[in-house]
């Protein structure tokens, strides 16, 4: 412990927590997470991770670096979701079906287990390509708390703090933000995992970070045990993401640069209509046995409407190191950036954490 290097991780979303766990468990590091919003807080527009579905589905139009992180992460999540394991309760393993209203080139989906291209004659009307494969979903509020407790169990710390400027952390470390009035404790390295906050955090202020607002509806439908999405012809995405506990996230919307913090009633209606058309199984089975269901059969299942901001970045995830010099001590501190995960934070979390750890090790010469 004495010789371990002090690492501050800014941000307690899925990205900060996963990176913090990765680094703390690696050994040789003492990790403290500083964050304004924590997993145990009520859902907030200032914290994207609480709003995610979250499924693991590769976006076939994304760049290959993103796919590598996602595939890397899938390996870790698949292991954590293993039947009979202590961690499986955070996940639901399922068969995922992806439909495309346009002709689509389906690889890289063939990298997923049990991948099958759906023959044209079996595709629903209006769908031109489709594939199915095995994947998983995460119960995001539960999984975030799991990450936080895994971090503290490994000896890491989490402190609530609103950081105004990177320099405050480089000079003062966690002491500047802890309740006890301790002298400065400059860290050996800082990770910036501040999601949308990276646009505003002093010393980062990355104006290429922008929100892609996503509205969803949470419904109670424990009979749904499969995942399904459609890439509509107009670019919208319609999806059904069941969780292990029987709640289902349905969506969605993709509002580029849309900061509106409340669910819009017209979007909720639109989501319900699109999802019901794609997935009439949403209506309770006892109704479907008796008669043809309508949208009205789904309305009573609604638990909550919500919206969150996907932290997108013009050039994709920022994963790189910059050095900052503390003025008081002259100490040079590497800053590892890990933000801008857009709509893929959960499915790339372990992949980007591996890269962040590598950057950290290269920067400070390996702590062990
Ligand atoms: C509707 C919806 C559906 C989604 N579905 C999926 C999905 O199916 N699969 C998937 O992989 N992803 C999905 N996502 C995307 C996923 O939610 C995000 O990529 C992910 O949550 C980003 O995590 P993050 O840790 O970068 O940001 P956040 O979760 O926002 O965390 C940022 C952290 O930084 C802290 N912070 C920021 N600024 C400061 C500051 N100045 N001082 C102190 N702390 C600060 C915040 O308080 C917070 O703790 C979805 C998102 C939405 C909205
Ligand atoms: C998939 O990626 C493309 C290109 O980056 C983007 O336009 C589209 O919105 C993405 N789809 C989803 C569901 O995120
Ligand atoms: C050090 O001081 C200079 C000038 O006052 C400032 O620009 C710089 O950001 C400071 N660095 C830190 C780490 O505080």
Short mmCIF file of C-alpha atoms and ligand atoms in Angstrom, two decimals:
data_model
loop_
_atom_site.label_atom_id
_atom_site.label_comp_id
_atom_site.label_asym_id
_atom_site.label_seq_id
_atom_site.Cartn_x
_atom_site.Cartn_y
_atom_site.Cartn_z
CA UNK A 1 0.00 0.00 0.00
CA UNK A 2 2.79 2.47 1.02
CA UNK A 3 4.56 2.15 -2.32
CA UNK A 4 1.46 2.10 -4.44
CA UNK A 5 0.96 4.93 -6.89
CA UNK A 6 -1.93 7.29 -6.28
CA UNK A 7 -4.42 7.40 -9.12
CA UNK A 8 -7.43 9.70 -9.21
CA UNK A 9 -10.28 8.71 -11.52
CA UNK A 10 -12.69 11.52 -12.33
CA UNK A 11 -16.21 10.19 -12.93
CA UNK A 12 -18.27 7.34 -11.47
CA UNK A 13 -20.23 6.33 -14.56
CA UNK A 14 -19.66 2.92 -16.12
CA UNK A 15 -16.44 4.17 -17.72
CA UNK A 16 -14.82 5.62 -14.58
CA UNK A 17 -15.88 2.74 -12.33
CA UNK A 18 -14.73 0.03 -14.76
CA UNK A 19 -11.35 1.72 -15.29
CA UNK A 20 -11.00 2.21 -11.52
CA UNK A 21 -11.70 -1.50 -10.86
CA UNK A 22 -9.27 -2.54 -13.59
CA UNK A 23 -6.45 -0.38 -12.18
CA UNK A 24 -7.08 -1.11 -8.50
CA UNK A 25 -7.26 -4.88 -9.09
CA UNK A 26 -4.10 -4.78 -11.24
CA UNK A 27 -2.10 -4.03 -8.09
CA UNK A 28 0.47 -1.34 -7.33
CA UNK A 29 -2.10 1.43 -7.45
CA UNK A 30 -4.31 3.15 -4.88
CA UNK A 31 -7.36 4.41 -6.76
CA UNK A 32 -9.75 7.12 -5.63
CA UNK A 33 -12.80 8.00 -7.72
CA UNK A 34 -13.98 11.60 -7.51
CA UNK A 35 -17.45 12.24 -8.95
CA UNK A 36 -20.35 14.59 -8.68
CA UNK A 37 -23.04 11.94 -9.31
CA UNK A 38 -22.76 8.41 -7.90
CA UNK A 39 -24.52 5.13 -8.83
CA UNK A 40 -26.69 5.21 -5.69
CA UNK A 41 -28.15 8.66 -6.55
CA UNK A 42 -31.55 9.13 -8.16
CA UNK A 43 -31.50 9.09 -11.94
CA UNK A 44 -30.24 12.40 -13.30
CA UNK A 45 -29.68 14.06 -16.66
CA UNK A 46 -26.11 14.72 -15.43
CA UNK A 47 -25.34 10.98 -15.33
CA UNK A 48 -25.75 8.97 -18.54
CA UNK A 49 -25.05 5.50 -17.18
CA UNK A 50 -28.32 5.14 -15.23
CA UNK A 51 -30.33 5.51 -18.45
CA UNK A 52 -28.71 2.89 -20.66
CA UNK A 53 -30.60 -0.20 -21.84
CA UNK A 54 -28.09 -1.74 -21.88
CA UNK A 55 -27.56 -4.39 -24.54
CA UNK A 56 -24.39 -5.53 -26.25
CA UNK A 57 -24.98 -5.14 -29.98
CA UNK A 58 -22.18 -4.13 -32.34
CA UNK A 59 -23.07 -1.19 -34.55
CA UNK A 60 -22.27 -2.49 -38.04
CA UNK A 61 -21.49 1.03 -39.35
CA UNK A 62 -18.96 1.93 -36.63
CA UNK A 63 -15.17 2.03 -37.04
CA UNK A 64 -13.04 -1.01 -36.23
CA UNK A 65 -11.37 0.38 -33.09
CA UNK A 66 -14.82 0.61 -31.53
CA UNK A 67 -15.54 -3.01 -32.50
CA UNK A 68 -12.26 -4.22 -30.97
CA UNK A 69 -13.12 -2.56 -27.64
CA UNK A 70 -16.65 -3.96 -27.77
CA UNK A 71 -15.51 -7.52 -28.53
CA UNK A 72 -12.87 -7.31 -25.81
CA UNK A 73 -15.53 -6.14 -23.35
CA UNK A 74 -17.97 -8.84 -24.44
CA UNK A 75 -15.49 -11.50 -23.32
CA UNK A 76 -15.45 -10.04 -19.79
CA UNK A 77 -19.22 -9.56 -19.60
CA UNK A 78 -19.90 -13.07 -20.94
CA UNK A 79 -17.73 -14.50 -18.15
CA UNK A 80 -19.47 -12.32 -15.50
CA UNK A 81 -22.88 -13.47 -16.75
CA UNK A 82 -21.99 -17.17 -16.56
CA UNK A 83 -24.88 -19.22 -15.19
CA UNK A 84 -24.26 -20.11 -11.55
CA UNK A 85 -21.73 -17.31 -11.00
CA UNK A 86 -22.13 -14.75 -8.20
CA UNK A 87 -22.36 -11.95 -10.73
CA UNK A 88 -24.92 -13.41 -13.15
CA UNK A 89 -27.79 -11.54 -11.44
CA UNK A 90 -26.59 -8.32 -13.13
CA UNK A 91 -27.17 -9.78 -16.59
CA UNK A 92 -29.64 -11.52 -18.84
CA UNK A 93 -28.19 -13.75 -21.52
CA UNK A 94 -30.46 -13.88 -24.54
CA UNK A 95 -30.95 -14.35 -28.24
CA UNK A 96 -30.69 -11.00 -29.98
CA UNK A 97 -32.25 -10.29 -33.37
CA UNK A 98 -31.24 -7.29 -35.47
CA UNK A 99 -33.37 -6.09 -38.40
CA UNK A 100 -32.32 -3.53 -41.00
CA UNK A 101 -34.86 -1.72 -43.14
CA UNK A 102 -32.03 -1.04 -45.60
CA UNK A 103 -29.74 -3.54 -47.29
CA UNK A 104 -26.95 -3.99 -44.71
CA UNK A 105 -23.49 -5.56 -44.67
CA UNK A 106 -23.87 -7.70 -41.58
CA UNK A 107 -20.30 -8.43 -40.45
CA UNK A 108 -19.02 -7.70 -37.75
CA UNK A 109 -22.10 -9.33 -36.18
CA UNK A 110 -20.60 -12.70 -37.22
CA UNK A 111 -18.12 -12.23 -34.37
CA UNK A 112 -20.90 -12.92 -31.87
CA UNK A 113 -21.67 -16.47 -30.64
CA UNK A 114 -24.38 -18.49 -32.46
CA UNK A 115 -24.51 -15.93 -35.25
CA UNK A 116 -26.99 -16.64 -38.06
CA UNK A 117 -28.01 -14.57 -41.04
CA UNK A 118 -31.81 -14.64 -41.30
CA UNK A 119 -32.97 -15.89 -44.72
CA UNK A 120 -34.83 -13.21 -46.73
CA UNK A 121 -38.07 -15.19 -46.77
CA UNK A 122 -38.18 -15.19 -42.96
CA UNK A 123 -37.73 -11.43 -42.57
CA UNK A 124 -40.77 -9.38 -41.49
CA UNK A 125 -42.32 -6.93 -44.00
CA UNK A 126 -40.21 -3.83 -44.58
CA UNK A 127 -36.99 -5.50 -43.39
CA UNK A 128 -34.26 -6.17 -45.96
CA UNK A 129 -31.50 -7.79 -43.85
CA UNK A 130 -31.32 -9.42 -40.46
CA UNK A 131 -29.19 -11.52 -38.15
CA UNK A 132 -29.51 -13.22 -34.80
CA UNK A 133 -26.85 -14.17 -32.23
CA UNK A 134 -26.32 -14.76 -28.53
CA UNK A 135 -25.67 -11.71 -26.41
CA UNK A 136 -26.57 -10.21 -23.03
CA UNK A 137 -28.16 -7.20 -21.40
CA UNK A 138 -27.17 -5.46 -18.19
CA UNK A 139 -29.41 -4.27 -15.38
CA UNK A 140 -27.59 -0.94 -15.38
CA UNK A 141 -28.46 0.53 -11.94
CA UNK A 142 -27.63 -2.82 -10.34
CA UNK A 143 -24.47 -3.36 -12.39
CA UNK A 144 -23.14 0.14 -11.54
CA UNK A 145 -23.54 -0.58 -7.84
CA UNK A 146 -21.82 -3.92 -8.36
CA UNK A 147 -18.83 -2.12 -9.93
CA UNK A 148 -18.73 0.39 -7.06
CA UNK A 149 -18.71 -2.34 -4.41
CA UNK A 150 -16.14 -4.39 -6.34
CA UNK A 151 -13.89 -1.30 -6.35
CA UNK A 152 -14.19 -0.65 -2.61
CA UNK A 153 -13.76 -4.37 -1.85
CA UNK A 154 -10.44 -4.21 -3.72
CA UNK A 155 -9.33 -1.23 -1.60
CA UNK A 156 -10.39 1.64 -3.87
CA UNK A 157 -12.25 4.72 -2.63
CA UNK A 158 -15.15 6.79 -3.92
CA UNK A 159 -15.60 10.43 -2.87
CA UNK A 160 -18.36 12.78 -3.99
CA UNK A 161 -16.83 15.90 -5.49
CA UNK A 162 -17.54 18.48 -8.15
CA UNK A 163 -14.23 19.30 -9.78
CA UNK A 164 -13.98 22.73 -11.41
CA UNK A 165 -10.58 22.38 -13.04
CA UNK A 166 -8.13 19.52 -13.70
CA UNK A 167 -5.42 21.57 -11.97
CA UNK A 168 -7.25 21.28 -8.65
CA UNK A 169 -6.79 17.51 -8.79
CA UNK A 170 -3.23 17.63 -10.13
CA UNK A 171 -2.20 19.97 -7.26
CA UNK A 172 -4.39 18.81 -4.39
CA UNK A 173 -5.44 15.25 -5.18
CA UNK A 174 -8.38 13.88 -3.28
CA UNK A 175 -7.54 16.01 -0.21
CA UNK A 176 -8.93 19.09 -1.89
CA UNK A 177 -12.33 17.38 -1.99
CA UNK A 178 -12.50 15.24 1.14
CA UNK A 179 -14.37 16.33 4.26
CA UNK A 180 -11.23 16.24 6.45
CA UNK A 181 -9.02 19.28 5.85
CA UNK A 182 -5.89 17.36 4.88
CA UNK A 183 -2.78 18.89 3.24
CA UNK A 184 -2.48 18.52 -0.57
CA UNK A 185 -1.92 14.95 -1.81
CA UNK A 186 -0.85 15.29 -5.46
CA UNK A 187 -1.61 12.07 -7.39
CA UNK A 188 0.77 10.11 -9.62
CA UNK A 189 -1.81 10.01 -12.41
CA UNK A 190 -5.33 11.19 -13.23
CA UNK A 191 -7.95 9.52 -15.42
CA UNK A 192 -10.60 11.70 -16.97
CA UNK A 193 -13.83 9.68 -17.36
CA UNK A 194 -16.29 12.54 -17.12
CA UNK A 195 -18.63 11.72 -20.03
CA UNK A 196 -20.65 14.76 -21.15
CA UNK A 197 -18.92 16.71 -18.34
CA UNK A 198 -15.72 16.61 -20.44
CA UNK A 199 -17.24 19.42 -22.46
CA UNK A 200 -17.21 21.68 -19.38
CA UNK A 201 -14.50 20.48 -16.98
CA UNK A 202 -11.78 23.17 -16.77
CA UNK A 203 -8.54 22.06 -18.40
CA UNK A 204 -10.41 19.62 -20.67
CA UNK A 205 -13.27 21.64 -22.18
CA UNK A 206 -13.56 19.39 -25.22
CA UNK A 207 -16.17 21.10 -27.38
CA UNK A 208 -16.25 18.12 -29.76
CA UNK A 209 -18.20 16.28 -27.02
CA UNK A 210 -21.94 16.53 -27.60
CA UNK A 211 -25.11 14.82 -26.41
CA UNK A 212 -27.15 12.32 -28.38
CA UNK A 213 -30.31 12.41 -26.30
CA UNK A 214 -32.09 9.10 -25.89
CA UNK A 215 -35.63 8.76 -24.63
CA UNK A 216 -36.89 5.39 -23.39
CA UNK A 217 -39.86 3.81 -21.67
CA UNK A 218 -39.48 1.23 -18.90
CA UNK A 219 -42.22 -1.40 -18.99
CA UNK A 220 -43.01 -4.47 -16.92
CA UNK A 221 -43.12 -7.50 -19.24
CA UNK A 222 -41.36 -10.48 -17.62
CA UNK A 223 -42.51 -12.76 -20.46
CA UNK A 224 -40.08 -11.10 -22.88
CA UNK A 225 -36.77 -12.97 -22.78
CA UNK A 226 -35.32 -11.99 -26.17
CA UNK A 227 -33.73 -8.81 -27.52
CA UNK A 228 -34.82 -7.25 -30.81
CA UNK A 229 -33.97 -4.03 -32.67
CA UNK A 230 -34.79 -2.49 -36.02
CA UNK A 231 -32.73 0.08 -37.85
CA UNK A 232 -35.60 1.95 -39.51
CA UNK A 233 -35.27 3.28 -43.06
CA UNK A 234 -35.23 6.89 -41.77
CA UNK A 235 -32.24 6.19 -39.49
CA UNK A 236 -34.20 5.81 -36.24
CA UNK A 237 -33.61 2.79 -33.98
CA UNK A 238 -36.40 0.82 -32.39
CA UNK A 239 -35.41 -1.60 -29.65
CA UNK A 240 -36.56 -3.95 -26.92
CA UNK A 241 -34.03 -4.61 -24.14
CA UNK A 242 -35.25 -6.99 -21.41
CA UNK A 243 -33.59 -7.13 -18.02
CA UNK A 244 -33.24 -10.13 -15.78
CA UNK A 245 -35.80 -8.74 -13.28
CA UNK A 246 -38.61 -8.68 -15.87
CA UNK A 247 -38.45 -4.95 -16.61
CA UNK A 248 -37.87 -3.99 -20.23
CA UNK A 249 -36.36 -0.87 -21.73
CA UNK A 250 -38.00 0.10 -24.99
CA UNK A 251 -36.83 2.89 -27.26
CA UNK A 252 -35.62 4.95 -28.69
CA UNK A 253 -34.64 8.35 -29.96
CA UNK A 254 -31.33 9.85 -31.09
CA UNK A 255 -31.40 13.62 -30.59
CA UNK A 256 -28.07 15.05 -31.70
CA UNK A 257 -27.24 18.20 -29.65
CA UNK A 258 -30.58 17.87 -27.87
CA UNK A 259 -30.15 18.81 -24.18
CA UNK A 260 -33.85 18.68 -23.21
CA UNK A 261 -33.93 17.07 -19.74
CA UNK A 262 -37.52 15.75 -19.66
CA UNK A 263 -39.28 12.95 -21.55
CA UNK A 264 -41.45 14.31 -24.36
CA UNK A 265 -44.99 12.80 -24.40
CA UNK A 266 -45.02 12.67 -28.22
CA UNK A 267 -41.76 10.69 -28.24
CA UNK A 268 -43.17 8.23 -25.72
CA UNK A 269 -46.18 7.68 -27.98
CA UNK A 270 -43.93 7.26 -31.02
CA UNK A 271 -41.70 4.75 -29.17
CA UNK A 272 -44.72 2.71 -28.04
CA UNK A 273 -46.14 2.61 -31.58
CA UNK A 274 -42.86 1.63 -33.23
CA UNK A 275 -42.01 -0.99 -30.62
CA UNK A 276 -45.48 -2.52 -30.63
CA UNK A 277 -45.37 -2.81 -34.43
CA UNK A 278 -41.97 -4.54 -34.23
CA UNK A 279 -42.78 -6.61 -31.15
CA UNK A 280 -46.51 -7.37 -30.56
CA UNK A 281 -45.30 -9.92 -27.96
CA UNK A 282 -45.10 -6.90 -25.63
CA UNK A 283 -48.83 -7.35 -24.94
CA UNK A 284 -49.51 -9.78 -22.06
CA UNK A 285 -49.71 -13.44 -23.20
CA UNK A 286 -53.15 -13.96 -21.61
CA UNK A 287 -54.55 -11.19 -23.85
CA UNK A 288 -52.77 -12.50 -26.95
CA UNK A 289 -54.35 -15.93 -26.36
CA UNK A 290 -57.86 -14.45 -26.41
CA UNK A 291 -57.73 -11.74 -29.07
CA UNK A 292 -55.53 -9.55 -31.27
CA UNK A 293 -53.77 -7.14 -28.90
CA UNK A 294 -53.69 -3.37 -29.38
CA UNK A 295 -51.38 -0.66 -28.09
CA UNK A 296 -53.87 -0.04 -25.26
CA UNK A 297 -52.89 -3.42 -23.82
CA UNK A 298 -49.33 -2.17 -23.38
CA UNK A 299 -50.06 1.20 -21.71
CA UNK A 300 -50.80 -0.33 -18.26
CA UNK A 301 -47.35 -1.96 -18.27
CA UNK A 302 -45.50 1.38 -18.22
CA UNK A 303 -43.36 1.97 -15.13
CA UNK A 304 -41.52 5.13 -16.14
CA UNK A 305 -40.50 7.35 -19.03
CA UNK A 306 -37.04 8.84 -19.10
CA UNK A 307 -34.23 10.33 -21.09
CA UNK A 308 -30.47 10.47 -20.90
CA UNK A 309 -27.63 12.04 -22.84
CA UNK A 310 -25.23 9.71 -24.66
CA UNK A 311 -21.78 11.33 -24.36
CA UNK A 312 -20.75 11.35 -28.04
CA UNK A 313 -17.52 12.77 -29.43
CA UNK A 314 -16.82 13.84 -32.99
CA UNK A 315 -13.82 11.52 -33.47
CA UNK A 316 -15.08 8.74 -31.19
CA UNK A 317 -13.71 7.79 -27.76
CA UNK A 318 -10.73 9.83 -26.60
CA UNK A 319 -8.03 7.48 -25.32
CA UNK A 320 -4.70 9.25 -24.96
CA UNK A 321 -2.26 10.76 -22.45
CA UNK A 322 -1.21 14.35 -21.83
CA UNK A 323 1.18 15.56 -19.15
CA UNK A 324 0.35 18.38 -16.75
CA UNK A 325 2.86 20.00 -14.40
CA UNK A 326 1.79 20.93 -10.86
CA UNK A 327 3.04 24.46 -10.15
CA UNK A 328 3.48 24.07 -6.38
CA UNK A 329 5.56 20.86 -6.43
CA UNK A 330 6.86 20.87 -10.00
CA UNK A 331 5.57 17.28 -10.29
CA UNK A 332 4.58 16.16 -13.79
CA UNK A 333 1.39 14.12 -13.81
CA UNK A 334 0.06 12.04 -16.72
CA UNK A 335 -3.59 12.62 -17.53
CA UNK A 336 -5.27 9.64 -19.21
CA UNK A 337 -8.41 10.60 -21.13
CA UNK A 338 -11.21 8.04 -21.45
CA UNK A 339 -14.47 9.68 -22.50
CA UNK A 340 -16.85 10.10 -25.44
CA UNK A 341 -18.34 6.59 -25.53
CA UNK A 342 -21.64 7.77 -27.06
CA UNK A 343 -24.20 4.95 -27.21
CA UNK A 344 -21.69 2.19 -26.40
CA UNK A 345 -20.35 2.91 -22.89
CA UNK A 346 -21.47 -0.37 -21.34
CA UNK A 347 -20.45 -2.58 -24.23
CA UNK A 348 -17.01 -0.99 -24.55
CA UNK A 349 -16.34 -0.36 -20.83
CA UNK A 350 -13.84 -3.19 -20.23
CA UNK A 351 -12.23 -2.74 -23.63
CA UNK A 352 -11.55 0.94 -23.01
CA UNK A 353 -10.47 0.23 -19.41
CA UNK A 354 -7.81 -2.17 -20.75
CA UNK A 355 -6.50 0.53 -23.07
CA UNK A 356 -6.59 3.12 -20.26
CA UNK A 357 -4.57 0.83 -17.97
CA UNK A 358 -2.01 0.27 -20.73
CA UNK A 359 -1.69 4.03 -21.29
CA UNK A 360 -1.25 4.53 -17.55
CA UNK A 361 1.41 1.82 -17.28
CA UNK A 362 3.31 3.15 -20.28
CA UNK A 363 3.17 6.66 -18.83
CA UNK A 364 4.45 5.87 -15.34
CA UNK A 365 6.63 2.92 -16.20
CA UNK A 366 4.61 0.16 -14.59
CA UNK A 367 3.72 0.41 -10.92
CA UNK A 368 4.52 -3.17 -9.87
C1 LIG B 1 -31.25 5.85 -23.70
C2 LIG B 1 -29.87 5.31 -23.67
C3 LIG B 1 -29.62 4.00 -24.03
C4 LIG B 1 -28.33 3.48 -24.02
N1 LIG B 1 -28.14 2.17 -24.33
C5 LIG B 1 -26.90 1.65 -24.29
C6 LIG B 1 -26.69 0.28 -24.58
O1 LIG B 1 -27.64 -0.45 -24.86
N2 LIG B 1 -25.42 -0.21 -24.53
C7 LIG B 1 -24.36 0.58 -24.22
O2 LIG B 1 -23.24 0.09 -24.18
N3 LIG B 1 -24.54 1.90 -23.95
C8 LIG B 1 -25.78 2.44 -23.99
N4 LIG B 1 -25.96 3.78 -23.72
C9 LIG B 1 -24.78 4.64 -23.57
C10 LIG B 1 -24.19 4.65 -22.17
O3 LIG B 1 -25.20 5.00 -21.26
C11 LIG B 1 -23.05 5.66 -22.11
O4 LIG B 1 -22.11 5.44 -23.13
C12 LIG B 1 -22.32 5.56 -20.77
O5 LIG B 1 -23.22 5.61 -19.71
C13 LIG B 1 -21.27 6.65 -20.62
O6 LIG B 1 -20.67 6.50 -19.37
P1 LIG B 1 -19.68 7.58 -18.78
O7 LIG B 1 -19.12 6.95 -17.55
O8 LIG B 1 -18.75 8.05 -19.83
O9 LIG B 1 -20.60 8.85 -18.42
P2 LIG B 1 -21.62 9.11 -17.17
O10 LIG B 1 -22.37 7.90 -16.82
O11 LIG B 1 -22.41 10.33 -17.48
O12 LIG B 1 -20.66 9.42 -15.97
C14 LIG B 1 -19.91 10.61 -15.91
C15 LIG B 1 -19.38 10.77 -14.50
O13 LIG B 1 -18.52 11.91 -14.46
C16 LIG B 1 -18.91 12.77 -13.41
N5 LIG B 1 -18.49 14.14 -13.69
C17 LIG B 1 -18.65 14.84 -14.84
N6 LIG B 1 -18.12 16.07 -14.71
C18 LIG B 1 -17.62 16.14 -13.46
C19 LIG B 1 -16.95 17.16 -12.70
N7 LIG B 1 -16.65 18.35 -13.23
N8 LIG B 1 -16.59 16.89 -11.41
C20 LIG B 1 -16.87 15.68 -10.86
N9 LIG B 1 -17.50 14.69 -11.52
C21 LIG B 1 -17.86 14.92 -12.80
C22 LIG B 1 -20.41 12.56 -13.31
O14 LIG B 1 -20.91 13.02 -12.09
C23 LIG B 1 -20.47 11.03 -13.47
O15 LIG B 1 -20.16 10.40 -12.24
C24 LIG B 1 -27.24 4.32 -23.69
C25 LIG B 1 -27.49 5.64 -23.32
C26 LIG B 1 -28.78 6.14 -23.32
C27 LIG B 1 -29.00 7.56 -22.89
C1 LIG B 2 -24.28 3.43 -35.74
O1 LIG B 2 -23.19 4.17 -36.24
C2 LIG B 2 -23.55 5.14 -37.19
C3 LIG B 2 -22.26 5.74 -37.73
O2 LIG B 2 -21.41 6.16 -36.68
C4 LIG B 2 -24.49 6.16 -36.58
O3 LIG B 2 -24.91 7.11 -37.54
C5 LIG B 2 -25.72 5.44 -36.00
O4 LIG B 2 -26.54 6.36 -35.33
C6 LIG B 2 -25.27 4.36 -35.03
N1 LIG B 2 -26.43 3.62 -34.54
C7 LIG B 2 -26.67 3.47 -33.24
C8 LIG B 2 -27.85 2.64 -32.90
O5 LIG B 2 -26.01 4.00 -32.37
C1 LIG B 3 0.33 26.78 -13.28
O1 LIG B 3 0.22 28.19 -13.40
C2 LIG B 3 -0.01 28.66 -14.73
C3 LIG B 3 -0.01 30.19 -14.69
O2 LIG B 3 -0.62 30.68 -13.53
C4 LIG B 3 -1.32 28.08 -15.26
O3 LIG B 3 -1.53 28.49 -16.60
C5 LIG B 3 -1.28 26.57 -15.17
O4 LIG B 3 -2.53 26.02 -15.61
C6 LIG B 3 -0.99 26.13 -13.75
N1 LIG B 3 -0.89 24.68 -13.70
C7 LIG B 3 -1.50 23.98 -12.76
C8 LIG B 3 -1.33 22.50 -12.83
O5 LIG B 3 -2.19 24.47 -11.90
#
